[in-house]
Each structure stands twice: as structure tokens, then as C-alpha cells.
Coordinates of C-alpha atoms in Angstrom, one line a residue:
Chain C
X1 CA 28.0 -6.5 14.8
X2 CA 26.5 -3.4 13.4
X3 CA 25.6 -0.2 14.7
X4 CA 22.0 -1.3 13.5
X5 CA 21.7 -4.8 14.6
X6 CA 18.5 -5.9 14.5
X7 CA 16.4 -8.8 16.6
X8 CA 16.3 -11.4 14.4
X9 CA 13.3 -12.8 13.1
X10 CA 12.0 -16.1 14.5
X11 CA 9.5 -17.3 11.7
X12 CA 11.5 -17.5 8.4
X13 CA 8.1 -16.8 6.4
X14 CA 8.4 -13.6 4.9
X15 CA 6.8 -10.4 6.0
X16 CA 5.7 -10.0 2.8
X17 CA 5.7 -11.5 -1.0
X18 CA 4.9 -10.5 -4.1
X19 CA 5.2 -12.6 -6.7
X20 CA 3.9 -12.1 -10.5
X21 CA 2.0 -9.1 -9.6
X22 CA 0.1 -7.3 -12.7
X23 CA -1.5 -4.4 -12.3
X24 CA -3.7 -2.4 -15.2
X25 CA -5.9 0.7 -14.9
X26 CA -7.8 -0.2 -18.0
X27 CA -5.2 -0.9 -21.2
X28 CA -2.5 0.8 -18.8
X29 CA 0.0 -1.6 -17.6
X30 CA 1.2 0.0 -14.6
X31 CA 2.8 -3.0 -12.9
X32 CA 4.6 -6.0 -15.3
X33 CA 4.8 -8.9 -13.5
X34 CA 6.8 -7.6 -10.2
X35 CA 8.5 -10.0 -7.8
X36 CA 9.1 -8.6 -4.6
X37 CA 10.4 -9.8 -0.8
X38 CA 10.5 -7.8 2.5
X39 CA 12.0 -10.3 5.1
X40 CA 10.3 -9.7 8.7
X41 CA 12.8 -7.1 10.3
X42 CA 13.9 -5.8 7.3
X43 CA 13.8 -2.2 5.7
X44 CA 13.0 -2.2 1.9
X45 CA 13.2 1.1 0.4
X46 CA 11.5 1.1 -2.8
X47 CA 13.2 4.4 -5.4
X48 CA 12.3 5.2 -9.0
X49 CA 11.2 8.2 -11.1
X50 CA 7.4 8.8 -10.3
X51 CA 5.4 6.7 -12.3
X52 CA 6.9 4.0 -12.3
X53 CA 4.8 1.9 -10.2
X54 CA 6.4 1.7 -7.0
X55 CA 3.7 3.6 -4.8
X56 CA 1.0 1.3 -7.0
X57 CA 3.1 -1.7 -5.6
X58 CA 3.2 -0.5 -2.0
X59 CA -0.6 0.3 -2.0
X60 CA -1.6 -3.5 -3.5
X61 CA 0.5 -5.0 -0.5
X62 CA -2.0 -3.6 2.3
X63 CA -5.1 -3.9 -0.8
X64 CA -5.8 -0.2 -1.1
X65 CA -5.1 -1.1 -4.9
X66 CA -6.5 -4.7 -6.0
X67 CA -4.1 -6.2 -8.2
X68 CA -5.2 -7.7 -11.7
X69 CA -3.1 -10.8 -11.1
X70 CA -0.7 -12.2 -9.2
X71 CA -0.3 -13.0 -5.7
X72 CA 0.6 -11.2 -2.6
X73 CA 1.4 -13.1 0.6
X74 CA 1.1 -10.9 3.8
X75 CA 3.1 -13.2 6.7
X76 CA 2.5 -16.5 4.9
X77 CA -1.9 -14.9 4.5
X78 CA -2.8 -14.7 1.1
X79 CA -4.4 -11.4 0.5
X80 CA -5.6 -12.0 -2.6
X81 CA -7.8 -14.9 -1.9
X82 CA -11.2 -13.3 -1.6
X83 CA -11.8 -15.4 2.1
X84 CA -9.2 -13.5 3.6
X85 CA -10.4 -11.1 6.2
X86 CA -9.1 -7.9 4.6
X87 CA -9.3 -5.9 7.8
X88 CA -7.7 -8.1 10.1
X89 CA -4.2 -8.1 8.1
X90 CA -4.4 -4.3 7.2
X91 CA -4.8 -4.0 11.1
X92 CA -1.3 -5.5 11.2
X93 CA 0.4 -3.1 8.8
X94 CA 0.9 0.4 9.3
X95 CA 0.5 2.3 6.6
X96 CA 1.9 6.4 6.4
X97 CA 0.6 8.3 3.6
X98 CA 2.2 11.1 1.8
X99 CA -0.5 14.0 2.5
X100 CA -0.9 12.4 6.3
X101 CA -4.6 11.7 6.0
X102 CA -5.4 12.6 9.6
X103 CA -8.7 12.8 10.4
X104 CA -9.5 16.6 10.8
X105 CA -12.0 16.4 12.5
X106 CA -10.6 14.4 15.7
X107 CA -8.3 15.5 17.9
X108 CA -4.5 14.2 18.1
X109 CA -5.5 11.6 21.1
X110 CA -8.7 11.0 19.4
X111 CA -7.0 9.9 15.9
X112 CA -4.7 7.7 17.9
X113 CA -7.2 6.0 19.9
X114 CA -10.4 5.5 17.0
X115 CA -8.9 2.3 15.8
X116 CA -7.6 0.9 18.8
X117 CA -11.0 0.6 20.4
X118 CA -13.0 -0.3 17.5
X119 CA -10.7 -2.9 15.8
X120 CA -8.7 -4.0 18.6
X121 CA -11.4 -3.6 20.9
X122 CA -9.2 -2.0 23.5
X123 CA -10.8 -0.2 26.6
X124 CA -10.3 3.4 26.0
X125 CA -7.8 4.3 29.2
X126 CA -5.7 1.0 27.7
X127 CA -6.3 2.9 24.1
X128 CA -4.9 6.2 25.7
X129 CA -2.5 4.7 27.0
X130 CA -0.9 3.3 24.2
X131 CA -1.5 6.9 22.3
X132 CA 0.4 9.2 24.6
X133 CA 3.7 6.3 24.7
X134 CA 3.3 6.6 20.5
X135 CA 3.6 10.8 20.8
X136 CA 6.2 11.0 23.4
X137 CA 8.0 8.5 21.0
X138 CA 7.3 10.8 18.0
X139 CA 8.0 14.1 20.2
X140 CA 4.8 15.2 20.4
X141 CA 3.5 14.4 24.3
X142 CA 2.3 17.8 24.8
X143 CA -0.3 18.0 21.9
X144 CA -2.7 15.2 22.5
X145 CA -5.8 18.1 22.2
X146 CA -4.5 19.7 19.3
X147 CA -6.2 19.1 16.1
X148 CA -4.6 18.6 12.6
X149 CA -5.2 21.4 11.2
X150 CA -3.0 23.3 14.2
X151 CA -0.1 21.2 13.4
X152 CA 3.0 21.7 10.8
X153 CA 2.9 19.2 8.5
X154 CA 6.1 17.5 9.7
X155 CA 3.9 17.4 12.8
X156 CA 0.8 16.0 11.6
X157 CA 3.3 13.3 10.0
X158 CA 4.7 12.5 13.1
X159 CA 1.1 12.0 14.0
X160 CA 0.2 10.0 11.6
X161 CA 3.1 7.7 12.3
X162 CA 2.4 7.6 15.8
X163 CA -1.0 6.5 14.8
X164 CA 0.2 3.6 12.7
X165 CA 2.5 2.3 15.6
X166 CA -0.5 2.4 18.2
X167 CA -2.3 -0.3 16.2
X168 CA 1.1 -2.1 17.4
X169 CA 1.4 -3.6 13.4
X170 CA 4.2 -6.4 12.7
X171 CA 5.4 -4.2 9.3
X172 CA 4.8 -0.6 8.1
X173 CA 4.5 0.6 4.9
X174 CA 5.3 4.0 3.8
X175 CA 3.9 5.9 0.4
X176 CA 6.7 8.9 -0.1
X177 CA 6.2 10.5 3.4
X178 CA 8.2 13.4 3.2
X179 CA 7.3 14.2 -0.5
X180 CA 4.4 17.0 1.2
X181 CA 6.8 18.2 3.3
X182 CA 9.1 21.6 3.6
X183 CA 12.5 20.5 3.3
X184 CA 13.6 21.8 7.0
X185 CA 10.4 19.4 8.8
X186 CA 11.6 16.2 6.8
X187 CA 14.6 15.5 9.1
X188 CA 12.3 14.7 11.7
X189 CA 10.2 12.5 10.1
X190 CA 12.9 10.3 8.9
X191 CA 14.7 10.4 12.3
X192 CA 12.0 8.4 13.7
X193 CA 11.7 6.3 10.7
X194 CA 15.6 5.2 11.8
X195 CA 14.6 4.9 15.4
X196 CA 11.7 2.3 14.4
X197 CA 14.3 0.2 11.6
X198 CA 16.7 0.4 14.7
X199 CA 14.2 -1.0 17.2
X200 CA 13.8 -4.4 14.2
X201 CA 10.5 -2.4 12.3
X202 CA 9.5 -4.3 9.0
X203 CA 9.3 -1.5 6.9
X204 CA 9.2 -0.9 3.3
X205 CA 9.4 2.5 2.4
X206 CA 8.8 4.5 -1.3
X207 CA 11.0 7.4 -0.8
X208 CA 13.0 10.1 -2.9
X209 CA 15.2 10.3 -0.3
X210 CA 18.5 8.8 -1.4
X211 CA 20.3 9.6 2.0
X212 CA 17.4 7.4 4.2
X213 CA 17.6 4.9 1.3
X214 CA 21.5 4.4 1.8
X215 CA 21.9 4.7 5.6
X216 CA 19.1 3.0 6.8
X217 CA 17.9 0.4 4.4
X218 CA 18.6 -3.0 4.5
X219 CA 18.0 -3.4 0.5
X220 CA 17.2 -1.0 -2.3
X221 CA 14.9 -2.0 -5.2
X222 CA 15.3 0.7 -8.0
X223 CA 11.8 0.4 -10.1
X224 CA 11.2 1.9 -13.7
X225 CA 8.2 1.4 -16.2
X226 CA 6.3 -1.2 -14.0
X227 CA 9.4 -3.5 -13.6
X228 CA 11.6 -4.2 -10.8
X229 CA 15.7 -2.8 -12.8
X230 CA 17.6 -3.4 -9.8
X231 CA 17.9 -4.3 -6.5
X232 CA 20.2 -5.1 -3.7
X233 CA 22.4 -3.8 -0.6
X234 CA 22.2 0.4 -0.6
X235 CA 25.8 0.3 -1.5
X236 CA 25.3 -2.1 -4.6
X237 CA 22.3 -0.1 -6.3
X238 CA 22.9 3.6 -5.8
X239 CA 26.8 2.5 -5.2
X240 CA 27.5 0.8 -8.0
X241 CA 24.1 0.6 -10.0
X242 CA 24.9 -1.7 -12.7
X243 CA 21.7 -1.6 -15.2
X244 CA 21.3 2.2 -17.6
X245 CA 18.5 3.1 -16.2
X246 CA 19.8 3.1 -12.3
X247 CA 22.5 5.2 -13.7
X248 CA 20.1 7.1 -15.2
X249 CA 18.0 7.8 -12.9
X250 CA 20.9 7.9 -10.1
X251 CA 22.6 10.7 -12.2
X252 CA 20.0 13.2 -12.0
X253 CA 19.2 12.7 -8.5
X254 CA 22.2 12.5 -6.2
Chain S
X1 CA -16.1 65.9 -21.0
X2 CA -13.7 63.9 -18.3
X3 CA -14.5 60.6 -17.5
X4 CA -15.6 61.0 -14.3
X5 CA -17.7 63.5 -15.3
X6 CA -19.6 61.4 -17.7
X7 CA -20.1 58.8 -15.3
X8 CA -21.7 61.5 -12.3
X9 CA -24.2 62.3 -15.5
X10 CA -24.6 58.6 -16.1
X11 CA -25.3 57.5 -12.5
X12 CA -27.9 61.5 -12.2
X13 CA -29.7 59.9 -15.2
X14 CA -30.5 56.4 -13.5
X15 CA -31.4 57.9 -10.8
X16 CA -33.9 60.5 -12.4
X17 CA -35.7 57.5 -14.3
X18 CA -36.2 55.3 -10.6
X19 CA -37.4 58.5 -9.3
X20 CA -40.1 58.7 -11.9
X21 CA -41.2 55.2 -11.8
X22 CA -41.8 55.5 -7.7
X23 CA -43.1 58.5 -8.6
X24 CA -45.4 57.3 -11.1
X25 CA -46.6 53.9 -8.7
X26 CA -47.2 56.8 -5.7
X27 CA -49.5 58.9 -7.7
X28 CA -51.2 56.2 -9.5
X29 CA -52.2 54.0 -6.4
X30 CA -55.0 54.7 -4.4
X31 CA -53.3 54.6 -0.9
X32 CA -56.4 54.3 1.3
X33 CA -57.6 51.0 -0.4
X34 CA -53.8 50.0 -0.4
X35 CA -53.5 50.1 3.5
X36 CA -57.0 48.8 3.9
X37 CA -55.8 45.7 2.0
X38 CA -52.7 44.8 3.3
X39 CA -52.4 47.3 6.6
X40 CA -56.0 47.1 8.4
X41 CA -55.7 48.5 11.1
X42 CA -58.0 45.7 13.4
X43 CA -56.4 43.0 11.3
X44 CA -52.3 44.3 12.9
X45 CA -54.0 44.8 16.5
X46 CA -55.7 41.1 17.1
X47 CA -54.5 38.4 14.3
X48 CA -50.7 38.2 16.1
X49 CA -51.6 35.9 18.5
X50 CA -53.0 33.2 16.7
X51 CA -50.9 34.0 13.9
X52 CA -47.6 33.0 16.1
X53 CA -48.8 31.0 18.6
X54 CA -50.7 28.7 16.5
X55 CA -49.6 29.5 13.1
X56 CA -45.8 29.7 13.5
X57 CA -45.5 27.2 16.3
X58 CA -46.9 24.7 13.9
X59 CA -44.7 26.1 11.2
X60 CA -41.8 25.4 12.9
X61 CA -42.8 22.1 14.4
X62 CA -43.9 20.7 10.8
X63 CA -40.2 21.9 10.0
X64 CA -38.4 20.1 12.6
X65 CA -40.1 16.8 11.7
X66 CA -39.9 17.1 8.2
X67 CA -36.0 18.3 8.3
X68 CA -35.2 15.4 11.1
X69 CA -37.7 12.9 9.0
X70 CA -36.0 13.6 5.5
X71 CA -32.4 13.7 6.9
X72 CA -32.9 10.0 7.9
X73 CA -34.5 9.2 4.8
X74 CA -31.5 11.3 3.1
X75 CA -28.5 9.5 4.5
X76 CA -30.4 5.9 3.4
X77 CA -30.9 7.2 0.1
X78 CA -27.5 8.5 -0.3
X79 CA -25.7 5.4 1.2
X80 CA -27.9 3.7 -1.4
X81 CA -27.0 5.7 -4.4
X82 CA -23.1 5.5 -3.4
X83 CA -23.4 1.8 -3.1
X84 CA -21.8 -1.5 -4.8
X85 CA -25.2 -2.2 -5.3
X86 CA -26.6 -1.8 -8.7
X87 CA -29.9 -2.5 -7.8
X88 CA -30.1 0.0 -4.8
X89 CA -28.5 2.6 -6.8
X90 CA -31.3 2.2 -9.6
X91 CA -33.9 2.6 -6.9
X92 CA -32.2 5.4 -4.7
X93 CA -31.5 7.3 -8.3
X94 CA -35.5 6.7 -9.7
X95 CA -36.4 7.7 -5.8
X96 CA -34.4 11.2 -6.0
X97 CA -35.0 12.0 -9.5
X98 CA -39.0 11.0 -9.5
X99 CA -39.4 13.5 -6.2
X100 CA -37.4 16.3 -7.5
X101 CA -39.0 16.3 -10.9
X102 CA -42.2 16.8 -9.0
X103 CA -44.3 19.7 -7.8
X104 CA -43.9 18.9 -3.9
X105 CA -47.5 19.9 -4.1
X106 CA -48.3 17.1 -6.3
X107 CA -46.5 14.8 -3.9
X108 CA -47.7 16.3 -0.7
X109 CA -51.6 16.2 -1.8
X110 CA -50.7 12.6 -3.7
X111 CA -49.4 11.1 -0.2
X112 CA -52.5 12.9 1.9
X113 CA -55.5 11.7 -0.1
X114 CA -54.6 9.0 -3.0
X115 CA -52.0 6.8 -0.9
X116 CA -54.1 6.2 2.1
X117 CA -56.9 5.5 -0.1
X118 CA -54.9 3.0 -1.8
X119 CA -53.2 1.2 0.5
X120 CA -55.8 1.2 3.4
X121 CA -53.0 3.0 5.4
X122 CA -54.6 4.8 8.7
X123 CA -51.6 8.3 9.2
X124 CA -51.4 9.0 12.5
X125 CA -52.4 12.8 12.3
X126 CA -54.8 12.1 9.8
X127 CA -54.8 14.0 6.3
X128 CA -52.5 16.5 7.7
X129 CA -50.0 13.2 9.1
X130 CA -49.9 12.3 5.8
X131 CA -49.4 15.3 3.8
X132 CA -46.5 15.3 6.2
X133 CA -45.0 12.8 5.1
X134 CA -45.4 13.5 1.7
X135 CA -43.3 16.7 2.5
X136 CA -40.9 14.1 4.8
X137 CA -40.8 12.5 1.1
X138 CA -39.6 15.6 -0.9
X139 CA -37.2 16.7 1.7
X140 CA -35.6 13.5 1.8
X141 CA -34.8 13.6 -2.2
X142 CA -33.6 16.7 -2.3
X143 CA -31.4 16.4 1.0
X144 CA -30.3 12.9 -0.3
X145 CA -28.3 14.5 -3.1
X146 CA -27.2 17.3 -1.1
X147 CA -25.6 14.7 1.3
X148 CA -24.0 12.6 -1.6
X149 CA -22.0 15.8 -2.6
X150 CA -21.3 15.8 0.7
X151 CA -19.4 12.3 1.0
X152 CA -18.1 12.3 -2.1
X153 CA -16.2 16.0 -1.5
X154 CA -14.0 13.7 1.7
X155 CA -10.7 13.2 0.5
X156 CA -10.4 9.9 -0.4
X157 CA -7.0 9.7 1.3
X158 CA -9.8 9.4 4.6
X159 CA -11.3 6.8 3.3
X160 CA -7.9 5.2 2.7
X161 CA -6.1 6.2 6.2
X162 CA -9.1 4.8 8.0
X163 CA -8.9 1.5 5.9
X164 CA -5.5 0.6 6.1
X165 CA -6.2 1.2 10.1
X166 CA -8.5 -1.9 9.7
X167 CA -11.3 -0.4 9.7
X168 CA -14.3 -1.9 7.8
X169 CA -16.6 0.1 5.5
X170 CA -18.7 0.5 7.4
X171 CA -17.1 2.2 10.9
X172 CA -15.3 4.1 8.1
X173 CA -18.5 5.5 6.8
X174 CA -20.2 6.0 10.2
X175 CA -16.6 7.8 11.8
X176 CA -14.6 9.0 9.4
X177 CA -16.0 10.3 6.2
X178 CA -20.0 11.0 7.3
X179 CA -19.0 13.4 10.0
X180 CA -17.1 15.0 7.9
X181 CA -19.5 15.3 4.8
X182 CA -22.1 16.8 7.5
X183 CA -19.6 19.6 8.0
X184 CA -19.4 20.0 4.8
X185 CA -23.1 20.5 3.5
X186 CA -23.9 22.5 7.1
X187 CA -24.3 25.8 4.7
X188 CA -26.6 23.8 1.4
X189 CA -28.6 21.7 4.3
X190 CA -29.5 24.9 5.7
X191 CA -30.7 26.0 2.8
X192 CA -32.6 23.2 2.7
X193 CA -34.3 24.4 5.8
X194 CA -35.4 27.2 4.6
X195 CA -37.1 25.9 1.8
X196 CA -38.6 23.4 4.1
X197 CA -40.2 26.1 6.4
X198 CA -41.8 28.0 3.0
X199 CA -42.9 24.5 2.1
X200 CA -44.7 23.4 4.8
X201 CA -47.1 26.4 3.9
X202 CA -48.4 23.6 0.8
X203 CA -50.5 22.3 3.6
X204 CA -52.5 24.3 3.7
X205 CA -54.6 22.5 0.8
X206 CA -54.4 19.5 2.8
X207 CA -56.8 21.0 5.3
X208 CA -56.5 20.7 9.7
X209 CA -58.1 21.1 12.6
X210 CA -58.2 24.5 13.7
X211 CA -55.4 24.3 16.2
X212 CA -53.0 22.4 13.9
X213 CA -53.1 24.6 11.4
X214 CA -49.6 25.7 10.1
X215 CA -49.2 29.6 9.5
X216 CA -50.3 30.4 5.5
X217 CA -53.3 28.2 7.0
X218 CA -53.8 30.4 10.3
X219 CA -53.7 33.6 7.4
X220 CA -55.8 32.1 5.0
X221 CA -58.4 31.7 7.4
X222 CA -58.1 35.2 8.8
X223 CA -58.9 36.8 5.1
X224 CA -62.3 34.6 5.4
X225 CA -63.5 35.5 8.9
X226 CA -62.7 37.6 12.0
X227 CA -61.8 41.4 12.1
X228 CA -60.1 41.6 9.0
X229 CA -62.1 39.5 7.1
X230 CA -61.8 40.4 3.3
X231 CA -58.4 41.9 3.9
X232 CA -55.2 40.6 2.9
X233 CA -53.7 42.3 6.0
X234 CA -53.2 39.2 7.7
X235 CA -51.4 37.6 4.6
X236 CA -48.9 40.6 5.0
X237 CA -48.8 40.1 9.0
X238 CA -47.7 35.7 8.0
X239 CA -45.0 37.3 5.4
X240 CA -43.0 38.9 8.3
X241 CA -43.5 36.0 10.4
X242 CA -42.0 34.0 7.8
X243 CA -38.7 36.7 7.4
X244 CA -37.9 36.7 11.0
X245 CA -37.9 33.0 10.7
X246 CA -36.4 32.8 7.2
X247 CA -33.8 35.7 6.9
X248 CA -31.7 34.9 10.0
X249 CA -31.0 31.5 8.6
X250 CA -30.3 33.1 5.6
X251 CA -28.0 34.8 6.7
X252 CA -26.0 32.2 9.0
X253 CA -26.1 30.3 5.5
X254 CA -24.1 33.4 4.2
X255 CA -21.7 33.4 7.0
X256 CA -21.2 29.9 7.4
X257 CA -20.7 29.8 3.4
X258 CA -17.6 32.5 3.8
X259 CA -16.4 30.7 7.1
X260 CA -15.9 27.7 5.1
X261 CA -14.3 29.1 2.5
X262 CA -11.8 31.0 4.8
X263 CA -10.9 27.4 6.6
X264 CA -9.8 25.9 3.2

């Protein structure tokens, strides 16, 4: 028994699969043929010098990017297949961008609530609710009627976590989310990234952050040049990276 | 000589050649036919009243309908130009360019005589209805690209937060990124107001009844007939009308402009 023990998963269908995925922006090849597993209740962190792909891959799992080819299976729902309603799944899949992406022009209750009443068609005092338990969870209770712009930016992430968890999504995804940030706000960020993989969170996470990476991930997949190079337990891949280019890479970072 | 010496001369020696030239104007003008013309002294005593209460109110009515008119037709136009559509970009972009290549005259007169005419079309307003509309038509184009700068200057990461949220295009557009491309072009639509309120004076070759007459009209009139008939005085008295309107907005465009600029 771990310190992190997690609820285990019921359904054995994967929380998410990727298999043969191409990606091009015109004759660029950004993604080779990548096959990729998050298992429901697991945290994937996804590491690699920038450009290699990795963010591209995150962003085709929730469609922000369409893929050229391949196939990408969201809880057993093919995303890829034109008759699949796009909006339902990305409902079910938090996403946390690097810059925050917090609607400026809403206040902090109001960006929690938008999408709870028009996609999940929640009253607005359930809608509230569910807000105010997000920001107590993420520390901020007491600024429900700030806007953005008021907060730091380890707040407005914070926010814009607290956001993703109020649309109550089976897996979250997040795009480098304490790239933007000064180094002394990105403890707080990543603390509550370990208190949602401790409560059984799906996540798969793109992150610089080594420390995270080896503490609280479940597996590591090390990406260079559009290509999945590595990937295993924490302690296998930054451990005792086997391929150059972990090395490589590993060396100049930790 | 010192620098700063040379300048004092420089600046003296500007000065000295403005002075001349007012000087010249003063002496050459005959001042008595001047104030006749534009300052009569009947004209500034009695045209006020119908210049503002008929004149300006209609200005400013005209305005409002042809600003809330084209703002509609503007956000259609734009959604159109912006969309997956190739078909309703053509027309939004042959819309927008056809209008603004055009004298809004041209359109304005176009829409009040030829297109009623044409189509059998009855305005409601009559010739004056219509002319409105064919301003409603000009402000739309030119509004319509104002408000496409507008949406595409939101971050896409907006577009892309409120997406991944689940939300369709659609609630994105109407929720996320068109409130904030309104902020955006608040100081260029006002602008846009302004222009308006001068342009409403084109319909004054469209002709109207004597009580819907905008204010160039109401003016226009007064150099014809009443007590300062053959003056231009009430011409003058219609410019400040249209500065008290014009200047203040002018001048909330220039503050909002540097209030926008301080926020970024």
C-alpha cells in the first residue's frame, strides 16, 4: 500500500488512447505515428524539449488540434469519427492551459459557473454551488468577485483549475501549466495538482517540471522529434533513462 | 551664436510671418459683409429653436437608428465574413467592399429613389425611410469590418478555454469572444458614431417634411427663407450644433483610446 493509493478503476477501457496518430502543419511532421495510453486513474506526465510534439499530442486528445491520421479513443468514444458529438466528450475532460485563458471579462464565480449552466444545464444556485466547493479546494473561497485581471497568475491558475473541476470531468489534461508562472507561485499550483492525482484524477500532464513528474506520476513518456523515445515508471525514465536522447535531454535539465 | 539663441530667432521668425498672414486676411476682408454672412444678427436671435429642437433632435434620432440599425447588420456581416462558409464570406466580403467603395451619397439617394422604384417596395417614412436605410446600409459595411478586427484581436486561447469547457461555437461566440471584441472596438465604433451623425446631414437631398427634417436640412432652409434669409448665418449657427454634439465624443474616443492602452 502506497502513500498514493488510488480507487481503482472499475471499467478496464482506457481513459484514453492514441494509436498511430500523425500530425502535419502543411509538409511539417510534427507528430510520427505516436502510440499513447492513460489508464482511467492514472497520471501520465508527458516531458521533452519544446517542440517536440508533446503539447500538439495533448491538444488532439480533447480535438483542439485535428489530427491528420490516426485514431484517438476518449473512454472507449472515438473522437475522430466525425459523428461524435465533440462537445459532449470535451465536457468530460478538463483541460488547464499554460497562459490560464480565463475569461476577463467574467468574474471568478461567473467563469466557474458559465459552462455549468449552459452545457450541463445546471440551475445557477446548484452552479454556485459547485463553484465555491472548487475555490475553497483551490484556496481561493474568498475571491468569488474578483476578476482575472486582479489575480497573480498562480491565482488565476488556481482558477482556471477550479474551473475545469466544476464541469466535474472523468480526466484532465494539462498544456505546461506552470511554464507562465513566477517560480515562487508554481508550488501552489502543483500542490493541488497532487491533491487531485491523490483523490484517483485521470490526468495527463505536459510539464517541465521534473520533481512533479517523479513524485507524482504514475508513468513518464519522454517525447523527442514527434516520436514517443521512452516511457515508463518515473524511476525508470528520468532514473535510469536508457535511450541517448533521455540522457540527453535529462542531463541538461535536472 | 549659442544654440539656444538661434532657436529664440528661429521660433521670433515664425511667429513674425503668422502675424503677417492674420494680418494680411484682417485688412483685406471686408468685416461688415463678413458678419452679415455668417453672424446676422436676427438669424443668432430666432433660428435656435428650430435649429435644435427640430433640426438636432432629428439628427440625433436618425443617428441612433442608423448606429443601432447598422450594428445588427454589422455583427451578421462580420459572423459571415469569419465563417466556414465560402459562400457567405464571398457575399459578406462583395457586401463590405461594394458599400465602402461608394459615396454614401450615392447609396443613400440610390436606396431613396431607384430601389423603391424598382422593387415596388413602400419605406415606411417614405423617401426619407429609405434614404435611411440606405445610410443603415453604409454604416453597417463600415462597422462590419470594424467588428471583425474586433473578434479576431480575442486571444484565441478564449476561443480555446471555452471549447474545451464544451462549449459549442456558437455559445462561445455569443459569451466568450463577442463581448469581448465589443470592448475592444468601444473607442473605433465611436468613431464610427461620429461619422454617422455628419452623415445623416446627406439627407438633406433626399428631401422631408418640414418637421422631420434633420439639422443641415433645418439650416438649409433658413438661408432660403425667414429672418436670415440669404445669409449663411444659420449654416454657422448648425456647425456648433454639430461640435457640441461631435467634439465631446471625440474626446471620450481619445480617452477611452489611452484608457485601453493603459489596461494592456
Amino acid at each position: 500500500m502506497t502513500a498514493l493509493s488510488k480507487e481503482q478503476p472499475t471499467s478496464d477501457v482506457p481513459a484514453i488512447e492514441v494509436s498511430q496518430l500523425h500530425k502535419y502543419y502543411g509538409d511539417n511532421e510534427v507528430l510520427k505515428g505516436i502510440d499513447f495510453r492513460v489508464d482511467a486513474g492514472q497520471v501520465v506526465c508527458v516531458i521533452g524539449p519544446s517542440g517536440s510534439g508533446k503539447s500538439t499530442l495533448l491538444r488532439c486528445v480533447n480535438r483542439l488540434e485535428d489530427p491528420t491520421s490516426g485514431r484517438i479513443l476518449v473512454e472507449g468514444i472515438d473522437i475522430t469519427d466525425p459523428e461524435t458529438d465533440l462537445d459532449a466528450v470535451r465536457s468530460r475532460i478538463g483541460m488547464v492551459f499554460q497562459q490560464f485563458n480565463l475569461f476577463p471579462h467574467m468574474t471568478v464565480l461567473k467563469n466557474l459557473c458559465l459552462a455549468q449552466q449552459k452545457v450541463l444545464k445546471r440551475s445557477r444556485a446548484e452552479a454556485v454551488e459547485v463553484a465555491r466547493l472548487n475555490l475553497a479546494k483551490v484556496g481561493l473561497a474568498e475571491r468569488e468577485n474578483a476578476y482575472p485581471a486582479h489575480l497573480s497568475g498562480g491565482q488565476q491558475q488556481r482558477v482556471a483549475i477550479a474551473r475545469a473541476l466544476s464541469m466535474n470531468p472523468d480526466m484532465m489534461l494539462f498544456d505546461e501549466p506552470t511554464s507562465a508562472l513566477d517560480p515562487e507561485l508554481v508550488g501552489d499550483v502543483l500542490a493541488i495538482m497532487k491533491d487531485l492525482a491523490t483523490e484517483g484524477m485521470t490526468m495527463m500532464v505536459v510539464t517541465h517540471e521534473m520533481g512533479f513528474a517523479r513524485e507524482v506520476g504514475d508513468k513518464v513518456v519522454f517525447m523527442d522529434g514527434g516520436v514517443i523515445v521512452e516511457e515508463g515508471t518515473p524511476a525508470a525514465v528520468l532514473g535510469d533513462p536508457q535511450n541517448e536522447r533521455t540522457k540527453s535531454f535529462l542531463s541538461k535539465v535536472l | 551664436m549659442k544654440r539656444s539663441t538661434k532657436r529664440l530667432l528661429r521660433h521670433l521668425a515664425l511667429y513674425v510671418v503668422l502675424l503677417a498672414v492674420v494680418l494680411a486676411l484682417i485688412l483685406s476682408l471686408d468685416w461688415a459683409k463678413v458678419q452679415e454672412t455668417f453672424f446676422n444678427a436676427d438669424g443668432l436671435k430666432h433660428n435656435w429653436h428650430d435649429l435644435v429642437v427640430t433640426g438636432v433632435k432629428n439628427t440625433v434620432v436618425y443617428t441612433v437608428i442608423a448606429f443601432a440599425a447598422g450594428l445588427v447588420l454589422a455583427v451578421v456581416l462580420a459572423l459571415m465574413k469569419l465563417s466556414e462558409v465560402l459562400v457567405y464570406r464571398w457575399v459578406a466580403t462583395a457586401y463590405i467592399e461594394f458599400f465602402r467603395g461608394l459615396p454614401a451619397l450615392v447609396t443613400i439617394l440610390g436606396m431613396a429613389f431607384g430601389f423603391p422604384i424598382a422593387t415596388g417596395w413602400r419605406p415606411p417614412g417614405g423617401v426619407l425611410g429609405a434614404g435611411l436605410v440606405g445610410l443603415v446600409v453604409v454604416a453597417g459595411a463600415y462597422m462590419a469590418e470594424t467588428l471583425r478586427a474586433g473578434i479576431q484581436a480575442v486571444p484565441k486561447g478564449q476561443t480555446e478555454a471555452s471549447r474545451s469547457l464544451g462549449m459549442s461555437s456558437g455559445k462561445t461566440m455569443a459569451f466568450i469572444v463577442l463581448p469581448q471584441a465589443f470592448r475592444i472596438i468601444i473607442p473605433p465604433l465611436t468613431n464610427e458614431m461620429v461619422l454617422l451623425i455628419k452623415d445623416t446631414s446627406l439627407l438633406a437631398f433626399v428631401g422631408a417634411t418640414v418637421g422631420s427634417r434633420e439639422l443641415t436640412n433645418v439650416a438649409r432652409d433658413m438661408m432660403n427663407s425667414g429672418v436670415s434669409a440669404g445669409t449663411a448665418t444659420s449654416l454657422t449657427m448648425a456647425a456648433v450644433l454639430y461640435l457640441v454634439i461631435t467634439l465631446p465624443l471625440t474626446r471620450l474616443v481619445a480617452w477611452l483610446e489611452k484608457k485601453q492602452q493603459r489596461a494592456r
